[in-house]
Amino acid sequence: MKSISFFLLNLPLVLAVPLSSRTDYAIKSSHIAPREWTKLSRADLDHLISLRIGLKQNQFDELERHLYEVSDPNHSRYGQHLSLEDVQGLSAPTEHSCDSVHEWLEGHGITRDHVEYSPAKDWFKMTLPVWQVEKLLDTEYHQYGHENGKQIVRTTQYSLPKSLHNHIDVVQPTNFFGNWKLHSTDSRIADLSVPVEEASVQSSSSSAAAAAAPASCVTGSQAVSLQCLRDFYRTSNYTPQVPKKNYVGTTNYLGQVPSVVDFKAFMTTNRPDANPTYQFTTQLIANASNNQASPGVEADLDVEMVGGFAVPTNFTTYSTGGSPPFNPDQNTPTNTNEPYLTWLDYVLGQKSVPYVITTSYGDDEQTVPLDYAQRVCSELAQLGARGITLLFSSGDSGVGANGTCVSNDGTNKQQFLPAFPASCPYVTTVGGTRDFAPEQVAFDTGNGYVAGSGFSNYFARPDYQQAAVSAYLTTLGTKNQGLYNTTGRAYPDISAQSYRFLVNYMAAPTPVDGTSVASPLAAGILTLINDALIAKGKPTLGFLNPRLYSTNGAGFNDIVTGSSTGCDTAGFPAGKGWDVASGFGTPDFVNIRASLGV
Ligand SMILES: *[C@@H]1O[C@H](CO)[C@@H](O)[C@H](O)[C@H]1NC(C)=O
Ligand SMILES: *[C@@H]1O[C@H](CO)[C@@H](O)[C@H](O)[C@H]1NC(C)=O
Ligand SMILES: *[C@@H]1O[C@H](CO)[C@@H](O)[C@H](O)[C@H]1NC(C)=O
Ligand SMILES: *[C@@H]1O[C@H](CO)[C@@H](O)[C@H](O)[C@H]1NC(C)=O
Ligand SMILES: *[C@@H]1O[C@H](CO)[C@@H](O)[C@H](O)[C@H]1NC(C)=O
């Protein structure tokens, strides 16, 4: 607050500085407000905004090359992950970019001591009143109301001096409205008294042998226990060998925190073999609260699943503050409503980061401005280059929720709705399955859950998946033509069980559906794989996809039945080999180890 009042006291000085002529400006980014938001009044000009300017990361192409080399099992550098310093060096903007941006800011009275920097100096951050941001970006901010009653201060486009377009990637908060969704759906306990719905297993000509369901998976309660999942994916007989040399993490947003008490009770019931003092550690970022009286079901699910598999491995849960709603009339800085960048800023500056991190949040890709999505995705690549396996859930509405599948560009074109960050090519995206003999693409007619899948409209298909996706598109033929982008990055990459998992939430067993069951489940299994790798002196998995695709999903159970439905269509069917409904399928711990020789 100190620097803010200092700044306001300097108002006359600021106004005396001549502003650059608007003819020097050109639009940098324009994005229509997502349809759930309505434009209300002009923003209060004194309202404060925590502005972030993302400077161009000078050597991103070089960083991407490193990422692919160290992740490609055929390359001589496989497993030689980059250090924090290496990545920061490759992410730093040029001196020239820094000077140009500073010069522009100084022209508006914003001196260097108003600016806070990210560790790689690729983000400049400062708190400014709306009127001044409007001058900097030649734009106008408005208050927008969400149909759920929340309000935020945003604009739909902003401009920059033409000479800065090559020095700045993105400025926020501007036109990203951000309405992150959790990828979990809890079915009420009472639903368990209802018989499990007929699994609509399609007859399949495939000869893929379906794994038999272990005894622990056939419970009278029709819910899925941790023991069932450990048996089914064959980790039950494995004891971590180097848990203190290994590390796994989960992320929480939107005010969610996991409950220490729920976790302890879950472990006591589900892992009586484990040390009862085992706990996750909590890292609170950006003033996140740790309100143990009000835990989140998603946060509980994540720690219970990961801890249930990975105990006694080092385990951190990150809770990042910064989420709507806020009152735009208060004279306090706008919550940037971009907790994801805040989290990235934080972890990208840490020396010690978990080898596997699972995230179960996302947004419709089309509601995220392209420049913002590209920047977040490139920061995820930085973590990948450091050897971190990033898992994201694929979403819970199949190819898009029925009745919602229109474009957001003003034309209302019918189209499937891919999700972000699931669509980022530098992460491993996890879809969902249910049932055991055979597993099939997940759905729950009780609550509308369908495992998510899609083709990005923002990110081109990366080389590593060209062959797999082309083969699938050939089998698909003209089905869904025009509804999806045949050249986009396709997801999910893998899948895992995601139906009626029993979470201990507020001391009650609560069955939960969703790909946010699948992502921490995959994280738990891959963490045990890392344990086996580290114990043998081998590098950890790192960015999984190049290896996954080049081995054709070696060690994963191929899912050949079910579909990722939605958008009032039959969606995308599963099939033999890679398919967009289930990726390469679900992780068999024993077979993946065999494929890695550990
Ligand atoms: C695991 O935690 C221990 C302390 O409990 C620490 O000494 C060790 O460095 C951690 N290992 C990793 C890989 O983070
Ligand atoms: C956290 O809260 C403190 C005190 O309320 C405030 O000074 C600081 O700016 C806040 N930090 C963030 C990142 O919101
Ligand atoms: C969506 O619509 C399809 C086709 O009309 C229907 O089969 C499916 O059950 C619907 N899905 C949901 C979740 O309501
Ligand atoms: C399809 O994806 C490509 C990137 O692969 C993108 O350039 C193009 O604009 C997308 N098409 C549509 C209609 O969004
Ligand atoms: C690695 O080599 C194998 C066999 O030589 C080949 O099938 C695979 O496509 C290669 N992977 C990559 C990523 O080039």
XYZ file of C-alpha atoms and ligand atoms in Angstrom:
668
model
C 0.000 0.000 0.000
C 2.903 2.337 0.729
C 4.051 2.555 -2.857
C 0.473 3.122 -3.967
C -0.098 6.218 -1.838
C 3.315 7.483 -2.829
C 2.261 7.079 -6.371
C -1.038 8.881 -5.965
C 0.705 11.813 -4.282
C 2.708 12.218 -7.441
C -0.357 12.647 -9.550
C 0.323 16.170 -10.835
C 3.775 15.164 -11.937
C 2.357 12.179 -13.756
C -0.182 14.289 -15.595
C 2.514 16.730 -16.653
C 4.326 14.053 -18.599
C 3.295 14.115 -22.254
C 1.717 10.867 -23.395
C 2.803 9.248 -26.586
C 0.565 9.995 -29.504
C -2.141 7.366 -29.996
C -1.184 7.027 -33.616
C 1.911 5.233 -32.341
C -0.371 2.563 -30.926
C -1.835 -0.596 -32.424
C -4.179 -3.190 -30.953
C -2.198 -5.900 -29.202
C -5.005 -8.254 -28.202
C -8.748 -8.339 -28.667
C -11.087 -10.934 -27.203
C -14.870 -10.968 -26.901
C -16.144 -11.314 -23.329
C -17.330 -14.878 -22.669
C -21.101 -15.085 -22.978
C -21.770 -15.459 -19.249
C -20.430 -11.936 -18.652
C -22.446 -8.745 -19.179
C -20.882 -5.332 -19.570
C -22.100 -2.968 -16.849
C -20.910 0.558 -16.067
C -17.556 2.217 -16.723
C -14.982 1.185 -14.134
C -14.249 3.551 -11.272
C -11.183 5.418 -12.539
C -9.486 5.296 -9.142
C -9.995 1.594 -8.783
C -6.583 -0.063 -8.433
C -5.307 -2.777 -10.734
C -2.362 -5.096 -10.086
C -0.982 -4.917 -13.596
C 1.352 -7.576 -14.966
C 3.309 -7.067 -18.151
C 4.776 -10.222 -19.665
C 7.939 -9.388 -21.571
C 8.903 -11.513 -24.531
C 10.992 -14.450 -23.443
C 13.893 -13.984 -25.768
C 14.907 -17.595 -26.267
C 11.677 -19.543 -26.127
C 12.512 -21.532 -29.280
C 15.754 -22.553 -27.647
C 13.942 -23.515 -24.440
C 11.483 -25.609 -26.422
C 14.364 -27.365 -28.202
C 15.914 -28.225 -24.820
C 12.537 -29.416 -23.548
C 12.147 -31.850 -26.451
C 15.744 -33.073 -26.349
C 15.771 -33.875 -22.637
C 12.322 -35.533 -22.939
C 13.092 -37.684 -26.002
C 14.303 -41.141 -24.961
C 16.229 -41.465 -28.247
C 18.202 -38.287 -27.710
C 21.643 -38.316 -26.109
C 20.470 -35.641 -23.666
C 17.416 -37.612 -22.470
C 16.892 -37.001 -18.759
C 19.454 -34.184 -18.522
C 16.899 -31.758 -17.158
C 17.695 -28.079 -16.939
C 18.410 -26.245 -13.690
C 16.470 -23.307 -12.323
C 19.268 -21.003 -13.473
C 19.352 -22.500 -16.998
C 15.620 -22.002 -17.408
C 15.685 -18.491 -16.016
C 18.505 -17.644 -18.427
C 16.455 -18.900 -21.364
C 13.282 -17.130 -20.188
C 14.807 -13.733 -19.521
C 13.852 -10.915 -21.869
C 16.641 -9.052 -23.667
C 18.190 -5.981 -22.115
C 16.725 -4.071 -25.041
C 13.180 -5.291 -24.232
C 13.582 -4.317 -20.568
C 14.876 -0.863 -21.449
C 12.155 -0.242 -24.025
C 9.393 -1.190 -21.591
C 10.936 0.897 -18.812
C 11.229 3.870 -21.135
C 7.550 3.596 -22.037
C 6.542 3.307 -18.369
C 8.755 6.231 -17.385
C 7.041 8.279 -20.084
C 3.905 7.720 -18.005
C 5.597 8.657 -14.736
C 6.117 5.066 -13.618
C 9.679 4.872 -12.445
C 11.725 1.714 -11.904
C 11.094 1.685 -8.170
C 7.370 1.168 -8.837
C 8.096 -2.029 -10.683
C 8.413 -5.441 -9.112
C 10.049 -8.217 -11.172
C 9.565 -11.940 -11.502
C 12.691 -14.039 -10.854
C 13.604 -14.160 -14.571
C 12.573 -10.482 -15.000
C 10.106 -11.657 -17.625
C 7.184 -10.137 -15.727
C 6.932 -6.508 -14.636
C 4.306 -5.959 -11.947
C 2.891 -2.734 -10.555
C -0.260 -1.411 -8.946
C -1.935 1.431 -10.827
C -5.324 3.174 -10.887
C -7.638 2.366 -13.787
C -7.262 5.812 -15.350
C -3.549 5.312 -15.737
C -3.764 1.775 -17.077
C -6.251 3.082 -19.621
C -3.715 5.620 -20.821
C -0.906 3.070 -20.942
C -2.979 0.611 -22.943
C -5.214 3.038 -24.842
C -8.302 1.246 -23.630
C -11.355 1.596 -21.381
C -12.174 -0.669 -18.471
C -15.716 -1.604 -17.514
C -17.320 -3.463 -14.729
C -18.622 -6.835 -15.952
C -21.163 -8.992 -14.172
C -21.197 -12.781 -14.327
C -24.538 -14.577 -14.478
C -23.659 -16.012 -11.049
C -23.522 -12.473 -9.614
C -19.758 -11.980 -9.480
C -18.284 -8.775 -10.845
C -14.901 -7.910 -12.264
C -13.168 -4.986 -13.950
C -12.018 -5.805 -17.472
C -11.704 -4.567 -21.021
C -12.043 -6.561 -24.237
C -9.015 -5.203 -26.055
C -5.867 -3.269 -25.395
C -3.211 -1.536 -27.445
C 0.494 -0.919 -27.109
C 2.933 1.384 -28.873
C 3.800 -0.398 -32.106
C 7.466 -0.354 -31.159
C 6.677 -2.536 -28.123
C 4.714 -5.280 -29.858
C 7.874 -7.301 -30.276
C 8.923 -6.793 -26.668
C 5.691 -7.635 -24.832
C 3.784 -10.940 -25.027
C 0.807 -10.114 -22.851
C -0.629 -7.599 -20.367
C -3.155 -8.654 -17.719
C -5.638 -8.151 -16.195
C -7.153 -6.873 -19.410
C -9.291 -9.207 -21.506
C -8.997 -12.525 -19.672
C -12.186 -13.009 -17.692
C -11.087 -16.242 -16.090
C -13.771 -18.425 -14.690
C -11.909 -21.518 -13.690
C -13.914 -24.626 -13.125
C -13.179 -27.534 -10.894
C -13.088 -30.824 -12.765
C -14.966 -32.764 -10.123
C -18.563 -33.581 -9.481
C -19.605 -35.144 -6.225
C -22.441 -37.556 -6.430
C -24.507 -37.639 -3.298
C -24.000 -40.549 -0.929
C -27.648 -41.432 -1.424
C -26.934 -42.136 -5.073
C -25.043 -45.216 -3.989
C -28.286 -46.955 -3.062
C -29.279 -46.708 -6.694
C -27.958 -49.584 -8.765
C -24.971 -48.761 -10.913
C -26.397 -47.699 -14.241
C -26.129 -50.121 -17.106
C -22.663 -49.666 -18.450
C -23.362 -49.002 -22.090
C -20.410 -51.017 -23.255
C -20.302 -51.055 -27.000
C -19.394 -54.332 -28.559
C -15.876 -54.082 -29.781
C -14.150 -56.134 -32.393
C -10.843 -55.421 -30.689
C -8.928 -58.342 -29.334
C -7.383 -56.232 -26.544
C -7.653 -58.336 -23.429
C -9.601 -56.590 -20.694
C -7.938 -56.789 -17.300
C -10.073 -58.667 -14.801
C -11.472 -56.687 -11.883
C -9.661 -57.434 -8.608
C -11.812 -58.587 -5.683
C -11.345 -55.217 -3.940
C -13.147 -53.517 -6.814
C -16.381 -55.399 -6.357
C -17.748 -53.747 -3.259
C -21.346 -53.914 -2.112
C -21.390 -50.130 -1.879
C -20.703 -49.710 -5.606
C -18.096 -47.112 -4.752
C -14.448 -47.285 -5.708
C -11.910 -47.512 -2.911
C -8.231 -46.662 -2.874
C -7.429 -50.357 -2.412
C -9.362 -51.201 -5.567
C -7.394 -48.656 -7.599
C -4.060 -49.800 -6.130
C -4.914 -53.402 -6.969
C -6.307 -52.649 -10.400
C -3.309 -50.579 -11.518
C -0.966 -52.988 -9.702
C 0.892 -50.791 -7.216
C -0.259 -52.673 -4.068
C 2.852 -54.807 -3.837
C 5.301 -51.947 -4.236
C 7.044 -50.220 -1.338
C 8.695 -46.879 -2.180
C 12.458 -47.264 -1.929
C 13.643 -43.647 -1.919
C 10.689 -41.563 -0.671
C 12.950 -38.782 0.634
C 14.610 -38.394 -2.748
C 11.266 -38.184 -4.483
C 8.663 -35.406 -4.429
C 5.039 -34.956 -5.570
C 2.639 -32.002 -5.432
C -0.997 -30.978 -5.851
C -2.400 -27.502 -6.523
C -5.425 -25.741 -5.033
C -7.190 -22.630 -6.278
C -10.459 -20.776 -5.713
C -10.081 -20.848 -1.943
C -9.834 -24.641 -1.717
C -7.562 -26.183 0.919
C -7.175 -29.811 1.905
C -8.055 -30.895 5.426
C -5.241 -32.327 7.518
C -7.803 -34.193 9.643
C -9.644 -35.696 6.651
C -6.320 -36.800 5.178
C -5.182 -38.457 8.401
C -8.451 -40.334 8.792
C -8.408 -41.372 5.128
C -4.894 -42.748 5.500
C -5.731 -44.563 8.745
C -8.642 -46.315 7.042
C -7.131 -46.873 3.613
C -3.419 -47.296 4.332
C -3.244 -48.958 7.757
C 0.144 -50.291 6.643
C 1.615 -46.782 6.410
C 3.231 -44.583 9.059
C 0.282 -42.718 10.664
C 2.314 -39.503 11.028
C 2.588 -39.083 7.226
C 1.285 -35.698 6.092
C 1.500 -33.346 3.157
C 3.117 -29.979 3.728
C 1.209 -26.866 2.707
C 2.666 -23.921 0.821
C 0.419 -20.869 0.853
C 0.943 -18.474 -2.054
C -0.395 -14.940 -2.497
C -2.137 -14.745 0.860
C -4.124 -17.917 0.353
C -5.924 -18.773 3.545
C -5.631 -22.182 5.129
C -9.095 -22.428 6.595
C -9.157 -25.948 7.988
C -12.758 -25.485 9.120
C -13.846 -25.260 5.503
C -11.824 -27.654 3.338
C -12.608 -28.311 -0.329
C -13.709 -31.665 -1.693
C -11.385 -31.246 -4.687
C -8.423 -30.440 -2.428
C -9.231 -33.400 -0.160
C -9.580 -35.688 -3.161
C -6.185 -34.664 -4.541
C -4.188 -35.182 -1.356
C -5.964 -38.404 -0.415
C -5.444 -39.953 -3.844
C -1.818 -38.862 -4.205
C -0.882 -39.616 -0.588
C -2.790 -42.896 -0.706
C -0.577 -44.082 -3.566
C 2.713 -42.352 -2.821
C 3.062 -42.565 0.990
C 5.739 -41.964 2.442
C 7.044 -39.812 -0.456
C 7.690 -36.092 0.136
C 4.460 -34.327 -0.648
C 3.519 -30.645 -0.941
C 0.148 -29.066 -1.621
C 0.158 -25.522 -3.037
C -2.755 -23.227 -2.247
C -2.811 -20.048 -4.293
C -4.959 -17.095 -3.261
C -6.609 -14.734 -5.667
C -10.057 -15.637 -6.870
C -13.319 -13.881 -7.519
C -15.509 -12.409 -6.271
C -14.270 -9.059 -5.134
C -15.982 -5.758 -4.797
C -14.835 -3.502 -7.633
C -15.821 -0.391 -5.715
C -13.344 -0.967 -2.946
C -10.218 1.057 -3.280
C -8.088 -2.043 -3.015
C -6.165 -3.605 -5.868
C -8.194 -5.719 -8.215
C -7.649 -9.264 -7.554
C -6.069 -10.198 -10.835
C -8.210 -13.303 -10.889
C -5.318 -15.142 -12.446
C -4.111 -17.415 -9.712
C -2.518 -19.685 -12.274
C 0.136 -17.160 -13.292
C 0.667 -16.347 -9.639
C 1.363 -20.008 -8.933
C 3.693 -20.285 -11.931
C 5.611 -17.203 -10.819
C 6.089 -18.790 -7.457
C 7.162 -22.287 -8.463
C 9.333 -21.082 -11.344
C 11.388 -19.239 -8.724
C 11.785 -22.280 -6.432
C 14.858 -24.506 -6.479
C 13.004 -27.539 -5.235
C 9.824 -28.344 -7.145
C 7.876 -31.652 -7.053
C 8.728 -34.054 -9.894
C 5.041 -34.647 -10.548
C 2.357 -31.971 -10.103
C -1.360 -32.547 -10.680
C -3.931 -29.827 -11.398
C -7.673 -30.377 -11.774
C -8.856 -26.979 -12.931
C -9.495 -25.518 -16.341
C -11.498 -23.225 -18.548
C -13.026 -23.384 -22.017
C -10.111 -22.567 -24.291
C -12.134 -20.025 -26.252
C -12.776 -17.936 -23.127
C -9.018 -17.502 -22.633
C -7.366 -14.857 -24.851
C -4.809 -16.404 -27.196
C -1.858 -14.302 -25.977
C -2.570 -15.243 -22.374
C -2.945 -18.951 -23.187
C 0.295 -18.953 -25.164
C 2.172 -17.316 -22.338
C 0.863 -19.677 -19.648
C 1.622 -22.645 -21.892
C 5.183 -21.463 -22.491
C 5.689 -21.132 -18.734
C 4.488 -24.707 -18.341
C 7.202 -25.641 -20.865
C 9.743 -24.069 -18.505
C 8.697 -26.448 -15.763
C 8.815 -29.352 -18.216
C 12.382 -28.457 -19.188
C 13.299 -28.761 -15.512
C 12.047 -32.343 -15.580
C 8.667 -31.802 -13.969
C 5.749 -33.953 -15.072
C 2.689 -31.703 -15.260
C -0.652 -33.489 -15.236
C -3.916 -31.671 -16.017
C -7.398 -33.148 -15.988
C -9.157 -33.088 -19.374
C -12.526 -31.711 -18.154
C -15.892 -33.179 -17.214
C -18.165 -32.267 -20.137
C -16.950 -34.567 -22.880
C -16.461 -32.580 -26.102
C -18.619 -29.809 -24.573
C -21.772 -29.659 -22.454
C -24.967 -30.239 -24.475
C -26.568 -26.977 -25.524
C -23.460 -24.825 -24.958
C -21.320 -25.613 -27.983
C -21.085 -22.397 -29.950
C -18.110 -20.250 -30.813
C -17.416 -17.104 -28.831
C -16.306 -15.018 -31.807
C -19.699 -13.449 -32.444
C -20.675 -15.913 -35.202
C -22.254 -18.527 -32.875
C -20.864 -21.296 -35.036
C -21.542 -24.817 -33.739
C -18.282 -26.332 -32.492
C -16.834 -28.586 -29.840
C -15.329 -26.768 -26.864
C -11.725 -27.715 -26.036
C -10.376 -26.890 -22.572
C -7.287 -24.994 -21.436
C -4.646 -25.742 -20.025
C -5.558 -29.291 -21.129
C -4.882 -28.159 -24.725
C -1.328 -26.955 -24.013
C 1.119 -29.257 -25.856
C 3.695 -29.120 -23.032
C 1.560 -30.878 -20.408
C 0.205 -34.394 -20.058
C -3.566 -34.324 -20.052
C -5.500 -37.017 -18.214
C -8.940 -38.209 -19.305
C -11.320 -40.434 -17.352
C -12.495 -44.057 -17.335
C -14.942 -46.155 -15.314
C -15.712 -49.859 -14.819
C -13.109 -52.595 -14.802
C -13.690 -55.454 -17.174
C -13.377 -53.678 -19.455
C -12.617 -50.103 -18.459
C -14.431 -47.672 -20.694
C -14.556 -43.923 -21.267
C -16.285 -42.451 -18.206
C -19.776 -41.004 -17.960
C -22.357 -40.616 -15.205
C -25.886 -39.961 -16.395
C -26.792 -39.014 -12.813
C -24.820 -35.784 -12.859
C -23.943 -35.312 -16.538
C -20.265 -36.168 -16.157
C -18.501 -37.249 -19.357
C -14.705 -37.516 -19.595
C -13.378 -34.539 -21.574
C -11.459 -34.588 -24.837
C -10.732 -32.319 -27.743
C -8.603 -30.659 -30.372
C -7.113 -27.250 -29.659
C -7.943 -24.228 -31.752
C -4.935 -22.386 -30.284
C -2.074 -24.871 -30.310
C -0.983 -26.754 -33.408
C -0.473 -30.473 -33.168
C 3.028 -31.133 -31.808
C 5.303 -33.500 -33.744
C 5.310 -36.100 -31.001
C 1.618 -36.917 -31.588
C 1.404 -36.510 -35.400
C 1.457 -40.218 -36.194
C -0.939 -41.282 -33.429
C -3.497 -38.570 -34.152
C -3.321 -38.949 -37.940
C -4.033 -42.661 -37.593
C -7.038 -41.916 -35.374
C -8.374 -39.249 -37.760
C -8.218 -41.776 -40.572
C -10.457 -44.162 -38.634
C -12.763 -41.271 -37.714
C -13.349 -40.332 -41.344
C -15.932 -37.569 -41.772
C -17.504 -38.000 -38.332
C -17.858 -34.632 -36.522
C -16.409 -32.843 -39.526
C -16.402 -29.088 -39.045
C -16.946 -29.371 -35.309
C -13.300 -29.729 -34.316
C -9.899 -28.576 -35.520
C -8.140 -31.360 -37.409
C -4.737 -29.658 -37.061
C -4.904 -28.863 -33.341
C -3.139 -30.452 -30.372
C -5.354 -33.387 -29.396
C -5.949 -34.505 -25.791
C -6.082 -36.415 -23.464
C -2.729 -38.183 -23.638
C -3.617 -40.822 -21.031
C -6.589 -41.697 -18.785
C -7.361 -43.151 -15.372
C -10.374 -44.230 -13.309
C -12.677 -41.311 -12.506
C -15.969 -42.700 -11.244
C -17.412 -42.866 -7.719
C -14.081 -42.655 -5.904
C -14.662 -42.519 -2.141
C -13.114 -39.318 -0.785
C -13.082 -38.732 2.969
C -14.583 -35.233 3.027
C -15.581 -33.495 6.274
C -15.229 -36.881 7.973
C -17.740 -38.553 5.605
C -17.025 -40.961 2.739
C -18.133 -39.020 -0.343
C -18.183 -40.567 -3.812
C -16.727 -38.234 -6.406
C -16.721 -38.410 -10.214
C -14.607 -36.477 -12.635
C -11.297 -36.244 -14.397
C -10.073 -34.615 -11.208
C -10.121 -38.129 -9.789
C -8.058 -39.340 -12.751
C -5.302 -36.722 -12.679
C -4.147 -37.236 -9.044
C -4.512 -40.988 -9.546
C -2.096 -40.838 -12.484
C 0.136 -38.553 -10.383
C 0.266 -41.151 -7.606
C 1.233 -43.948 -9.987
C 3.817 -41.899 -11.909
C 5.344 -40.851 -8.591
C 5.898 -44.515 -7.758
C 7.466 -44.949 -11.217
C 9.808 -42.061 -10.379
C 10.657 -43.806 -7.116
C 11.722 -46.907 -9.050
C 13.706 -44.752 -11.516
C 15.490 -42.743 -8.816
C 16.299 -45.918 -6.888
C 18.032 -47.261 -10.021
C 19.944 -44.006 -10.511
C 17.909 -43.096 -13.581
C 16.417 -39.690 -14.389
C 12.801 -39.020 -13.416
C 10.066 -39.110 -16.081
C 9.985 -35.363 -16.733
C 7.773 -34.209 -19.598
C 6.114 -37.508 -20.422
C 4.594 -37.020 -23.877
C 7.564 -37.494 -26.236
C 8.356 -40.822 -24.583
C 4.694 -41.803 -24.264
C 3.982 -41.322 -27.966
C 7.275 -42.695 -29.265
C 6.659 -45.942 -27.363
C 3.012 -46.025 -28.461
C 1.834 -45.890 -24.874
C 3.968 -48.796 -23.677
C 2.695 -49.972 -20.285
C -0.725 -48.326 -20.604
C -3.979 -50.317 -20.826
C -5.601 -49.530 -24.161
C -9.203 -48.360 -23.713
C -11.319 -49.448 -26.670
C -14.882 -48.920 -25.453
C -17.036 -45.882 -24.771
C -17.036 -42.353 -26.139
C -16.363 -38.814 -25.085
C -19.836 -37.533 -25.964
C -21.328 -34.038 -25.726
C -22.376 -30.997 -27.775
C -25.569 -32.990 -28.524
C -23.529 -35.504 -30.533
C -22.091 -38.966 -30.016
C -18.686 -37.278 -29.779
C -15.430 -39.141 -30.247
C -15.285 -42.935 -29.845
C -12.478 -44.854 -28.187
C -10.727 -47.438 -30.325
C -7.666 -49.585 -30.617
C -4.422 -47.679 -29.959
C -4.390 -43.955 -29.281
C -7.792 -42.273 -29.509
C -8.937 -38.819 -28.512
C -11.514 -40.196 -26.039
C -8.927 -41.905 -23.799
C -5.432 -41.177 -25.170
C -3.175 -44.203 -24.729
C -5.348 -45.428 -21.846
C -4.652 -46.126 -18.198
C -1.337 -46.662 -16.385
C -0.408 -50.217 -15.483
C 2.357 -49.794 -12.916
C 4.030 -53.157 -13.515
C 3.997 -52.804 -17.303
C 5.275 -49.215 -17.310
C 8.164 -50.245 -15.078
C 8.932 -53.112 -17.418
C 8.926 -50.747 -20.404
C 11.428 -48.532 -18.571
C 13.566 -51.409 -17.402
C 13.158 -50.632 -13.701
C 12.323 -34.589 1.190
O 12.165 -34.036 2.495
C 13.352 -34.048 3.276
C 13.021 -33.437 4.623
O 11.927 -34.056 5.162
C 14.445 -33.229 2.612
O 15.632 -33.335 3.349
C 14.673 -33.742 1.198
O 15.592 -32.887 0.538
C 13.356 -33.769 0.423
N 13.596 -34.344 -0.882
C 13.182 -33.791 -2.026
C 13.519 -34.507 -3.289
O 12.548 -32.757 -2.070
C -0.883 -10.105 1.191
O -1.432 -9.375 2.256
C -0.588 -8.303 2.679
C -1.201 -7.713 3.948
O -2.577 -7.696 3.878
C -0.460 -7.291 1.548
O 0.403 -6.241 1.944
C 0.138 -7.986 0.330
O 0.166 -7.106 -0.765
C -0.683 -9.203 -0.036
N 0.004 -9.933 -1.102
C -0.612 -10.391 -2.165
C 0.258 -11.098 -3.164
O -1.800 -10.291 -2.371
C -26.232 -34.993 -24.479
O -27.000 -35.242 -25.614
C -26.861 -36.562 -26.113
C -27.507 -36.646 -27.476
O -28.714 -35.957 -27.468
C -27.444 -37.521 -25.087
O -27.341 -38.853 -25.551
C -26.634 -37.376 -23.809
O -27.168 -38.179 -22.787
C -26.619 -35.942 -23.338
N -25.625 -35.840 -22.292
C -25.884 -35.312 -21.114
C -24.744 -35.274 -20.159
O -26.968 -34.884 -20.804
C -7.132 -24.589 -35.915
O -5.900 -24.727 -35.242
C -4.839 -23.973 -35.782
C -3.622 -24.297 -34.963
O -3.308 -25.624 -35.159
C -5.177 -22.508 -35.742
O -4.146 -21.764 -36.337
C -6.488 -22.251 -36.453
O -6.854 -20.909 -36.302
C -7.571 -23.135 -35.853
N -8.818 -22.958 -36.580
C -9.908 -22.453 -35.992
C -11.117 -22.394 -36.858
O -9.934 -22.069 -34.840
C 12.954 -43.726 -30.913
O 13.416 -44.886 -31.546
C 12.405 -45.853 -31.755
C 13.039 -47.107 -32.284
O 14.295 -46.856 -32.807
C 11.373 -45.282 -32.716
O 10.348 -46.217 -32.935
C 10.790 -44.036 -32.085
O 9.876 -43.415 -32.954
C 11.878 -43.052 -31.731
N 11.301 -41.978 -30.938
C 11.458 -40.708 -31.241
C 10.837 -39.741 -30.296
O 12.063 -40.330 -32.209
